Short mmCIF file of N, CA and C in Angstrom, two decimals:
data_model
loop_
_atom_site.label_atom_id
_atom_site.label_comp_id
_atom_site.label_asym_id
_atom_site.label_seq_id
_atom_site.Cartn_x
_atom_site.Cartn_y
_atom_site.Cartn_z
N MET V 3 70.90 71.29 146.97
CA MET V 3 72.32 71.53 147.05
C MET V 3 73.02 71.13 145.74
N ARG V 4 72.62 69.99 145.17
CA ARG V 4 73.22 69.55 143.91
C ARG V 4 72.90 70.55 142.79
N PHE V 5 71.68 71.05 142.80
CA PHE V 5 71.28 72.03 141.79
C PHE V 5 72.16 73.27 141.89
N LEU V 6 72.41 73.75 143.10
CA LEU V 6 73.24 74.92 143.31
C LEU V 6 74.67 74.66 142.82
N LEU V 7 75.19 73.49 143.09
CA LEU V 7 76.53 73.13 142.64
C LEU V 7 76.58 73.06 141.11
N LEU V 8 75.55 72.49 140.49
CA LEU V 8 75.47 72.43 139.04
C LEU V 8 75.40 73.83 138.44
N LEU V 9 74.57 74.67 139.03
CA LEU V 9 74.43 76.05 138.56
C LEU V 9 75.76 76.79 138.67
N LEU V 10 76.46 76.62 139.77
CA LEU V 10 77.75 77.26 139.97
C LEU V 10 78.77 76.76 138.94
N THR V 11 78.75 75.48 138.64
CA THR V 11 79.67 74.91 137.65
C THR V 11 79.39 75.49 136.26
N VAL V 12 78.13 75.54 135.88
CA VAL V 12 77.76 76.09 134.57
C VAL V 12 78.16 77.55 134.49
N PHE V 13 77.88 78.31 135.53
CA PHE V 13 78.21 79.73 135.55
C PHE V 13 79.72 79.94 135.43
N SER V 14 80.50 79.19 136.19
CA SER V 14 81.96 79.37 136.15
C SER V 14 82.53 78.95 134.80
N THR V 15 81.94 77.93 134.17
CA THR V 15 82.39 77.51 132.84
C THR V 15 82.12 78.61 131.82
N LYS V 16 80.91 79.17 131.86
CA LYS V 16 80.58 80.25 130.93
C LYS V 16 81.48 81.45 131.16
N LEU V 17 81.74 81.77 132.40
CA LEU V 17 82.59 82.91 132.72
C LEU V 17 84.00 82.68 132.19
N SER V 18 84.53 81.49 132.31
CA SER V 18 85.88 81.22 131.81
C SER V 18 85.92 81.28 130.29
N ILE V 19 84.86 80.84 129.64
CA ILE V 19 84.80 80.92 128.18
C ILE V 19 84.76 82.37 127.73
N ILE V 20 83.90 83.16 128.37
CA ILE V 20 83.77 84.57 128.01
C ILE V 20 85.06 85.32 128.26
N SER V 21 85.70 85.10 129.40
CA SER V 21 86.93 85.82 129.72
C SER V 21 88.07 85.41 128.80
N GLY V 22 87.98 84.24 128.19
CA GLY V 22 89.01 83.78 127.28
C GLY V 22 88.87 84.32 125.87
N LEU V 23 87.76 84.98 125.59
CA LEU V 23 87.56 85.53 124.26
C LEU V 23 88.45 86.74 124.05
N PRO V 24 89.02 86.91 122.87
CA PRO V 24 89.85 88.08 122.62
C PRO V 24 89.00 89.34 122.56
N ASP V 25 89.59 90.44 122.89
CA ASP V 25 88.92 91.73 122.79
C ASP V 25 88.84 92.09 121.31
N GLU V 26 87.61 92.09 120.76
CA GLU V 26 87.43 92.30 119.33
C GLU V 26 88.01 93.62 118.86
N GLY V 27 87.87 94.67 119.68
CA GLY V 27 88.41 95.97 119.31
C GLY V 27 89.91 95.91 119.09
N ASN V 28 90.61 95.21 119.95
CA ASN V 28 92.06 95.07 119.80
C ASN V 28 92.40 94.24 118.57
N ASP V 29 91.62 93.22 118.28
CA ASP V 29 91.87 92.42 117.09
C ASP V 29 91.70 93.26 115.83
N PHE V 30 90.66 94.07 115.78
CA PHE V 30 90.45 94.95 114.63
C PHE V 30 91.62 95.92 114.50
N GLU V 31 92.05 96.46 115.61
CA GLU V 31 93.17 97.41 115.60
C GLU V 31 94.43 96.74 115.03
N THR V 32 94.71 95.53 115.48
CA THR V 32 95.88 94.79 115.00
C THR V 32 95.76 94.49 113.51
N LEU V 33 94.61 94.00 113.10
CA LEU V 33 94.40 93.69 111.68
C LEU V 33 94.51 94.94 110.82
N PHE V 34 93.94 96.04 111.30
CA PHE V 34 94.00 97.30 110.56
C PHE V 34 95.45 97.78 110.46
N GLU V 35 96.21 97.68 111.54
CA GLU V 35 97.62 98.08 111.52
C GLU V 35 98.40 97.25 110.51
N GLU V 36 98.15 95.95 110.48
CA GLU V 36 98.82 95.07 109.51
C GLU V 36 98.46 95.48 108.09
N TRP V 37 97.19 95.81 107.87
CA TRP V 37 96.74 96.23 106.55
C TRP V 37 97.42 97.54 106.16
N LEU V 38 97.51 98.49 107.12
CA LEU V 38 98.17 99.77 106.85
C LEU V 38 99.61 99.56 106.38
N LEU V 39 100.31 98.67 107.05
CA LEU V 39 101.71 98.40 106.68
C LEU V 39 101.80 97.73 105.32
N LYS V 40 100.93 96.76 105.07
CA LYS V 40 100.96 96.03 103.81
C LYS V 40 100.73 96.94 102.61
N PHE V 41 99.79 97.88 102.76
CA PHE V 41 99.44 98.75 101.63
C PHE V 41 100.01 100.16 101.78
N ASP V 42 100.93 100.33 102.73
CA ASP V 42 101.66 101.59 102.90
C ASP V 42 100.72 102.80 102.98
N ARG V 43 99.71 102.69 103.84
CA ARG V 43 98.73 103.77 103.98
C ARG V 43 99.08 104.67 105.15
N GLU V 44 98.91 105.96 104.97
CA GLU V 44 99.09 106.95 106.03
C GLU V 44 97.96 107.96 105.93
N TYR V 45 97.57 108.52 107.07
CA TYR V 45 96.49 109.50 107.10
C TYR V 45 96.99 110.80 107.69
N SER V 46 96.35 111.89 107.30
CA SER V 46 96.82 113.22 107.70
C SER V 46 96.43 113.60 109.12
N SER V 47 95.46 112.91 109.70
CA SER V 47 95.03 113.26 111.06
C SER V 47 94.47 112.04 111.76
N ALA V 48 94.34 112.17 113.07
CA ALA V 48 93.74 111.09 113.87
C ALA V 48 92.27 110.90 113.51
N ASP V 49 91.58 112.00 113.19
CA ASP V 49 90.17 111.91 112.79
C ASP V 49 90.01 111.13 111.49
N GLU V 50 90.87 111.44 110.52
CA GLU V 50 90.79 110.72 109.24
C GLU V 50 91.10 109.23 109.46
N ARG V 51 92.09 108.95 110.30
CA ARG V 51 92.46 107.56 110.58
C ARG V 51 91.30 106.82 111.23
N ALA V 52 90.63 107.47 112.18
CA ALA V 52 89.49 106.84 112.86
C ALA V 52 88.35 106.56 111.87
N LYS V 53 88.10 107.52 110.98
CA LYS V 53 87.05 107.35 109.98
C LYS V 53 87.38 106.19 109.04
N LYS V 54 88.63 106.15 108.58
CA LYS V 54 89.05 105.10 107.65
C LYS V 54 89.06 103.73 108.33
N MET V 55 89.43 103.70 109.61
CA MET V 55 89.41 102.43 110.33
C MET V 55 87.98 101.93 110.47
N SER V 56 87.05 102.83 110.72
CA SER V 56 85.64 102.45 110.83
C SER V 56 85.14 101.85 109.51
N ILE V 57 85.49 102.49 108.41
CA ILE V 57 85.11 101.96 107.09
C ILE V 57 85.77 100.61 106.85
N TRP V 58 87.05 100.50 107.21
CA TRP V 58 87.78 99.24 107.05
C TRP V 58 87.12 98.12 107.84
N ILE V 59 86.70 98.42 109.07
CA ILE V 59 86.03 97.41 109.90
C ILE V 59 84.72 96.98 109.26
N ASP V 60 83.94 97.94 108.75
CA ASP V 60 82.69 97.59 108.06
C ASP V 60 82.97 96.66 106.88
N ASN V 61 84.00 96.99 106.10
CA ASN V 61 84.36 96.15 104.95
C ASN V 61 84.87 94.79 105.41
N HIS V 62 85.64 94.76 106.49
CA HIS V 62 86.15 93.50 107.04
C HIS V 62 84.99 92.60 107.47
N GLU V 63 84.02 93.18 108.15
CA GLU V 63 82.87 92.39 108.60
C GLU V 63 82.07 91.86 107.41
N TYR V 64 81.93 92.66 106.36
CA TYR V 64 81.25 92.22 105.14
C TYR V 64 82.00 91.04 104.52
N ILE V 65 83.33 91.15 104.45
CA ILE V 65 84.16 90.08 103.89
C ILE V 65 84.00 88.80 104.70
N GLU V 66 84.09 88.93 106.03
CA GLU V 66 83.97 87.75 106.90
C GLU V 66 82.59 87.10 106.77
N LYS V 67 81.55 87.93 106.74
CA LYS V 67 80.19 87.40 106.62
C LYS V 67 80.03 86.62 105.31
N HIS V 68 80.54 87.19 104.23
CA HIS V 68 80.44 86.52 102.93
C HIS V 68 81.23 85.20 102.93
N ASN V 69 82.48 85.26 103.38
CA ASN V 69 83.36 84.09 103.31
C ASN V 69 82.93 82.96 104.24
N ASN V 70 82.17 83.27 105.28
CA ASN V 70 81.75 82.25 106.26
C ASN V 70 80.33 81.75 106.04
N GLN V 71 79.78 81.99 104.86
CA GLN V 71 78.44 81.51 104.55
C GLN V 71 78.41 79.98 104.52
N ASN V 72 77.25 79.46 104.80
CA ASN V 72 77.04 78.03 104.69
C ASN V 72 75.81 77.81 103.84
N PRO V 73 75.88 77.21 102.68
CA PRO V 73 77.04 76.53 102.13
C PRO V 73 78.13 77.53 101.71
N GLU V 74 79.31 77.00 101.55
CA GLU V 74 80.47 77.82 101.21
C GLU V 74 80.23 78.54 99.89
N PRO V 75 80.55 79.84 99.83
CA PRO V 75 80.33 80.58 98.58
C PRO V 75 81.26 80.09 97.46
N SER V 76 80.88 80.36 96.23
CA SER V 76 81.68 79.91 95.09
C SER V 76 82.93 80.77 94.90
N TYR V 77 83.01 81.90 95.59
CA TYR V 77 84.20 82.75 95.54
C TYR V 77 84.40 83.36 96.92
N THR V 78 85.61 83.79 97.19
CA THR V 78 85.90 84.43 98.47
C THR V 78 86.33 85.87 98.25
N LEU V 79 86.10 86.67 99.26
CA LEU V 79 86.50 88.06 99.24
C LEU V 79 87.72 88.24 100.12
N GLY V 80 88.46 89.32 99.91
CA GLY V 80 89.62 89.62 100.74
C GLY V 80 89.91 91.11 100.70
N HIS V 81 90.84 91.52 101.54
CA HIS V 81 91.22 92.92 101.59
C HIS V 81 92.15 93.26 100.43
N ASN V 82 92.09 94.51 100.00
CA ASN V 82 93.00 95.03 99.00
C ASN V 82 93.30 96.49 99.32
N GLN V 83 93.91 97.19 98.39
CA GLN V 83 94.30 98.58 98.64
C GLN V 83 93.10 99.51 98.78
N PHE V 84 91.91 99.05 98.47
CA PHE V 84 90.71 99.89 98.56
C PHE V 84 89.88 99.61 99.81
N SER V 85 90.37 98.81 100.72
CA SER V 85 89.57 98.38 101.87
C SER V 85 89.21 99.49 102.84
N ASP V 86 89.85 100.64 102.74
CA ASP V 86 89.49 101.75 103.62
C ASP V 86 88.59 102.77 102.93
N LEU V 87 88.07 102.41 101.76
CA LEU V 87 87.16 103.29 101.04
C LEU V 87 85.72 102.83 101.22
N SER V 88 84.84 103.79 101.40
CA SER V 88 83.41 103.47 101.41
C SER V 88 83.01 103.15 99.97
N GLN V 89 81.82 102.63 99.80
CA GLN V 89 81.36 102.31 98.45
C GLN V 89 81.31 103.58 97.59
N ASP V 90 80.82 104.68 98.16
CA ASP V 90 80.76 105.94 97.42
C ASP V 90 82.16 106.43 97.03
N GLU V 91 83.11 106.34 97.97
CA GLU V 91 84.48 106.76 97.68
C GLU V 91 85.10 105.89 96.58
N TYR V 92 84.83 104.59 96.63
CA TYR V 92 85.35 103.68 95.61
C TYR V 92 84.78 104.02 94.24
N HIS V 93 83.49 104.27 94.19
CA HIS V 93 82.86 104.63 92.91
C HIS V 93 83.43 105.93 92.38
N GLU V 94 83.62 106.91 93.25
CA GLU V 94 84.18 108.19 92.82
C GLU V 94 85.62 108.00 92.33
N TYR V 95 86.40 107.23 93.05
CA TYR V 95 87.80 106.98 92.68
C TYR V 95 87.90 106.35 91.29
N ASN V 96 87.01 105.46 90.97
CA ASN V 96 87.03 104.75 89.69
C ASN V 96 86.07 105.32 88.66
N ASN V 97 85.55 106.50 88.93
CA ASN V 97 84.59 107.14 88.02
C ASN V 97 83.43 106.22 87.67
N LEU V 98 82.90 105.55 88.69
CA LEU V 98 81.77 104.65 88.49
C LEU V 98 80.51 105.39 88.92
N GLY V 99 79.90 106.05 88.00
CA GLY V 99 78.69 106.78 88.33
C GLY V 99 77.55 106.30 87.48
N LYS V 100 76.51 107.07 87.47
CA LYS V 100 75.38 106.75 86.61
C LYS V 100 75.75 107.08 85.17
N HIS V 101 75.21 106.29 84.27
CA HIS V 101 75.45 106.56 82.86
C HIS V 101 74.77 107.87 82.47
N SER V 102 75.32 108.51 81.48
CA SER V 102 74.68 109.73 81.01
C SER V 102 73.32 109.38 80.43
N SER V 103 72.44 110.33 80.42
CA SER V 103 71.06 110.07 80.01
C SER V 103 70.94 109.64 78.56
N GLY V 104 71.90 109.98 77.70
CA GLY V 104 71.78 109.67 76.28
C GLY V 104 72.38 108.36 75.84
N ILE V 105 72.96 107.61 76.72
CA ILE V 105 73.69 106.41 76.30
C ILE V 105 72.78 105.35 75.69
N PHE V 106 71.64 105.09 76.29
CA PHE V 106 70.78 104.01 75.81
C PHE V 106 69.48 104.51 75.18
N GLU V 107 69.20 105.78 75.26
CA GLU V 107 67.92 106.28 74.78
C GLU V 107 67.70 106.05 73.29
N ASN V 108 68.71 106.28 72.48
CA ASN V 108 68.53 106.21 71.04
C ASN V 108 68.97 104.89 70.41
N SER V 109 69.45 103.98 71.22
CA SER V 109 69.90 102.71 70.64
C SER V 109 68.73 101.76 70.48
N GLU V 110 68.77 100.99 69.42
CA GLU V 110 67.73 99.99 69.20
C GLU V 110 68.30 98.62 69.48
N LEU V 111 67.56 97.82 70.20
CA LEU V 111 68.02 96.47 70.52
C LEU V 111 67.41 95.46 69.62
#
């Protein structure tokens, strides 16, 4: 009987902890909305908005993972006006591609 009571107590405690957790999807939505307002971003369609939010979430998770490392990293990351761009889109936006084939071929070090 004591075991059953202990099991019930543990189960109810875990259930209350789980039910008290925020809905992560809603938190991402709120954070994304705040970011949209801060950087004055608008999208032409619901599909584009969904795609950009997905990219933003991926970037947000990368930022959080980096900033929460143990030991603490020597620098921190944060959101900026490019947070809704994929890595490929960012490279294209800034003309960051591969160097032309002739840049280093003829130079002597």
